[in-house]
PDB file of C-alpha atoms in Angstrom:
ATOM      1  CA  UNK A1036      -6.667  12.042  55.509  1.00 73.00           C
ATOM      2  CA  UNK A1037      -8.376  14.605  53.274  1.00 85.00           C
ATOM      3  CA  UNK A1038     -11.790  16.027  54.119  1.00 82.00           C
ATOM      4  CA  UNK A1039     -13.340  14.178  51.149  1.00 86.00           C
ATOM      5  CA  UNK A1040     -11.818  10.865  52.217  1.00 92.00           C
ATOM      6  CA  UNK A1041     -12.971  11.386  55.794  1.00 92.00           C
ATOM      7  CA  UNK A1042     -16.523  12.186  54.633  1.00 91.00           C
ATOM      8  CA  UNK A1043     -16.535   9.110  52.389  1.00 94.00           C
ATOM      9  CA  UNK A1044     -15.329   6.888  55.233  1.00 95.00           C
ATOM     10  CA  UNK A1045     -17.859   8.267  57.711  1.00 95.00           C
ATOM     11  CA  UNK A1046     -20.686   8.128  55.150  1.00 95.00           C
ATOM     12  CA  UNK A1047     -19.896   4.458  54.513  1.00 94.00           C
ATOM     13  CA  UNK A1048     -20.014   3.853  58.254  1.00 95.00           C
ATOM     14  CA  UNK A1049     -23.459   5.515  58.527  1.00 95.00           C
ATOM     15  CA  UNK A1050     -24.740   3.684  55.458  1.00 94.00           C
ATOM     16  CA  UNK A1051     -23.551   0.258  56.638  1.00 93.00           C
ATOM     17  CA  UNK A1052     -24.755   0.677  60.201  1.00 94.00           C
ATOM     18  CA  UNK A1053     -28.232   1.915  59.213  1.00 94.00           C
ATOM     19  CA  UNK A1054     -28.538  -0.671  56.441  1.00 94.00           C
ATOM     20  CA  UNK A1055     -27.789  -3.538  58.801  1.00 92.00           C
ATOM     21  CA  UNK A1056     -30.126  -2.122  61.453  1.00 91.00           C
ATOM     22  CA  UNK A1057     -33.089  -1.247  59.218  1.00 88.00           C
ATOM     23  CA  UNK A1058     -32.734  -3.062  55.883  1.00 89.00           C
ATOM     24  CA  UNK A1059     -31.249  -6.480  56.699  1.00 89.00           C
ATOM     25  CA  UNK A1060     -27.940  -5.305  55.253  1.00 79.00           C
ATOM     26  CA  UNK A1061     -29.429  -4.177  51.937  1.00 91.00           C
ATOM     27  CA  UNK A1062     -27.877  -0.791  51.157  1.00 93.00           C
ATOM     28  CA  UNK A1063     -30.142   2.137  52.057  1.00 94.00           C
ATOM     29  CA  UNK A1064     -30.286   5.024  49.603  1.00 94.00           C
ATOM     30  CA  UNK A1065     -29.816   8.649  50.658  1.00 95.00           C
ATOM     31  CA  UNK A1066     -33.579   9.332  50.581  1.00 95.00           C
ATOM     32  CA  UNK A1067     -34.267   6.365  52.857  1.00 94.00           C
ATOM     33  CA  UNK A1068     -31.721   7.635  55.369  1.00 96.00           C
ATOM     34  CA  UNK A1069     -33.289  11.107  55.259  1.00 97.00           C
ATOM     35  CA  UNK A1070     -36.684   9.478  55.884  1.00 94.00           C
ATOM     36  CA  UNK A1071     -35.294   7.606  58.912  1.00 93.00           C
ATOM     37  CA  UNK A1072     -33.953  10.864  60.329  1.00 96.00           C
ATOM     38  CA  UNK A1073     -37.404  12.412  59.877  1.00 95.00           C
ATOM     39  CA  UNK A1074     -38.927   9.522  61.824  1.00 93.00           C
ATOM     40  CA  UNK A1075     -36.317   9.953  64.549  1.00 92.00           C
ATOM     41  CA  UNK A1076     -36.954  13.684  64.795  1.00 94.00           C
ATOM     42  CA  UNK A1077     -40.728  13.227  64.928  1.00 93.00           C
ATOM     43  CA  UNK A1078     -40.352  10.513  67.549  1.00 89.00           C
ATOM     44  CA  UNK A1079     -43.242   8.405  66.234  1.00 80.00           C
ATOM     45  CA  UNK A1080     -41.194   5.537  64.830  1.00 73.00           C
ATOM     46  CA  UNK A1081     -43.808   2.779  65.147  1.00 76.00           C
ATOM     47  CA  UNK A1082     -46.594   4.642  63.381  1.00 81.00           C
ATOM     48  CA  UNK A1083     -47.582   3.951  59.747  1.00 84.00           C
ATOM     49  CA  UNK A1084     -47.461   6.982  57.467  1.00 85.00           C
ATOM     50  CA  UNK A1085     -49.221   7.788  54.197  1.00 86.00           C
ATOM     51  CA  UNK A1086     -47.254   9.059  51.208  1.00 83.00           C
ATOM     52  CA  UNK A1087     -47.911  12.758  51.981  1.00 85.00           C
ATOM     53  CA  UNK A1088     -46.690  12.330  55.530  1.00 88.00           C
ATOM     54  CA  UNK A1089     -43.591  10.506  54.308  1.00 90.00           C
ATOM     55  CA  UNK A1090     -42.692  13.602  52.282  1.00 93.00           C
ATOM     56  CA  UNK A1091     -43.351  15.734  55.367  1.00 94.00           C
ATOM     57  CA  UNK A1092     -40.993  13.497  57.361  1.00 94.00           C
ATOM     58  CA  UNK A1093     -38.274  13.993  54.768  1.00 95.00           C
ATOM     59  CA  UNK A1094     -38.854  17.748  54.954  1.00 96.00           C
ATOM     60  CA  UNK A1095     -38.481  17.636  58.745  1.00 96.00           C
ATOM     61  CA  UNK A1096     -35.207  15.759  58.339  1.00 97.00           C
ATOM     62  CA  UNK A1097     -33.854  18.182  55.755  1.00 97.00           C
ATOM     63  CA  UNK A1098     -34.736  21.167  57.947  1.00 97.00           C
ATOM     64  CA  UNK A1099     -33.100  19.541  60.968  1.00 98.00           C
ATOM     65  CA  UNK A1100     -30.020  18.514  58.988  1.00 97.00           C
ATOM     66  CA  UNK A1101     -29.507  21.965  57.476  1.00 97.00           C
ATOM     67  CA  UNK A1102     -30.298  23.885  60.658  1.00 97.00           C
ATOM     68  CA  UNK A1103     -26.615  23.941  61.767  1.00 96.00           C
ATOM     69  CA  UNK A1104     -25.731  25.448  58.369  1.00 95.00           C
ATOM     70  CA  UNK A1105     -28.016  28.427  59.044  1.00 96.00           C
ATOM     71  CA  UNK A1106     -30.706  27.615  56.483  1.00 96.00           C
ATOM     72  CA  UNK A1107     -33.496  26.730  58.928  1.00 97.00           C
ATOM     73  CA  UNK A1108     -34.415  27.402  62.534  1.00 97.00           C
ATOM     74  CA  UNK A1109     -36.682  25.298  64.722  1.00 97.00           C
ATOM     75  CA  UNK A1110     -39.840  27.194  65.672  1.00 97.00           C
ATOM     76  CA  UNK A1111     -42.241  24.932  67.560  1.00 96.00           C
ATOM     77  CA  UNK A1112     -44.001  21.589  67.862  1.00 95.00           C
ATOM     78  CA  UNK A1113     -47.636  21.611  66.755  1.00 95.00           C
ATOM     79  CA  UNK A1114     -50.476  19.919  68.666  1.00 94.00           C
ATOM     80  CA  UNK A1115     -49.730  16.605  66.902  1.00 89.00           C
ATOM     81  CA  UNK A1116     -46.066  16.720  67.897  1.00 90.00           C
ATOM     82  CA  UNK A1117     -44.739  17.679  64.442  1.00 93.00           C
ATOM     83  CA  UNK A1118     -41.736  20.038  64.497  1.00 96.00           C
ATOM     84  CA  UNK A1119     -41.931  23.216  62.435  1.00 96.00           C
ATOM     85  CA  UNK A1120     -39.001  25.188  61.084  1.00 97.00           C
ATOM     86  CA  UNK A1121     -38.713  28.590  59.504  1.00 97.00           C
ATOM     87  CA  UNK A1122     -36.460  29.422  56.586  1.00 96.00           C
ATOM     88  CA  UNK A1123     -33.601  31.706  57.590  1.00 96.00           C
ATOM     89  CA  UNK A1124     -31.756  31.672  54.303  1.00 93.00           C
ATOM     90  CA  UNK A1125     -32.724  30.266  50.925  1.00 92.00           C
ATOM     91  CA  UNK A1126     -30.675  27.275  49.852  1.00 88.00           C
ATOM     92  CA  UNK A1127     -28.148  28.087  47.147  1.00 87.00           C
ATOM     93  CA  UNK A1128     -28.642  26.592  43.707  1.00 90.00           C
ATOM     94  CA  UNK A1129     -26.541  23.434  43.728  1.00 89.00           C
ATOM     95  CA  UNK A1130     -25.869  20.782  41.140  1.00 91.00           C
ATOM     96  CA  UNK A1131     -27.156  17.288  41.973  1.00 85.00           C
ATOM     97  CA  UNK A1132     -23.715  16.094  43.070  1.00 89.00           C
ATOM     98  CA  UNK A1133     -23.216  19.134  45.268  1.00 91.00           C
ATOM     99  CA  UNK A1134     -26.629  18.592  46.892  1.00 92.00           C
ATOM    100  CA  UNK A1135     -25.697  15.002  47.608  1.00 92.00           C
ATOM    101  CA  UNK A1136     -22.384  15.985  49.212  1.00 93.00           C
ATOM    102  CA  UNK A1137     -24.073  18.653  51.366  1.00 94.00           C
ATOM    103  CA  UNK A1138     -26.707  16.185  52.572  1.00 96.00           C
ATOM    104  CA  UNK A1139     -24.131  13.456  53.263  1.00 96.00           C
ATOM    105  CA  UNK A1140     -22.021  15.943  55.236  1.00 96.00           C
ATOM    106  CA  UNK A1141     -25.064  17.021  57.239  1.00 97.00           C
ATOM    107  CA  UNK A1142     -26.137  13.406  57.862  1.00 98.00           C
ATOM    108  CA  UNK A1143     -22.660  12.396  59.026  1.00 97.00           C
ATOM    109  CA  UNK A1144     -22.593  15.389  61.369  1.00 97.00           C
ATOM    110  CA  UNK A1145     -26.075  14.522  62.680  1.00 97.00           C
ATOM    111  CA  UNK A1146     -25.083  10.954  63.508  1.00 96.00           C
ATOM    112  CA  UNK A1147     -21.803  12.061  65.078  1.00 95.00           C
ATOM    113  CA  UNK A1148     -23.766  14.448  67.338  1.00 95.00           C
ATOM    114  CA  UNK A1149     -26.049  11.552  68.289  1.00 93.00           C
ATOM    115  CA  UNK A1150     -22.979   9.352  69.030  1.00 92.00           C
ATOM    116  CA  UNK A1151     -24.212   6.836  66.464  1.00 93.00           C
ATOM    117  CA  UNK A1152     -20.816   6.947  64.741  1.00 90.00           C
ATOM    118  CA  UNK A1153     -17.412   8.287  65.783  1.00 82.00           C
TER     119      UNK A1153
END
């Protein structure tokens, strides 16, 4: 199986599993999955968040997802329990499709590390 086919298969697995768990089977978009990862990383899953904090949660997720690629490094948790990352390397300029593939790869890897998918 090619790398692209394997990524597609694993991405579908992540998408279906999260969609059934969090959206009554309605397909979750990439941004929604990133948001869920942000919630997971913050560890405050039952709290209601305002729009600004939702963007912060997505930023947390993106930092965490791209950390293994060498773009970010975890620094510390602040007094409210929010993780902070520092930029190690600027992200390369990517086309929209390339960004999507990078994020899907990182998300699949994240959920494999968490033993959520195989």
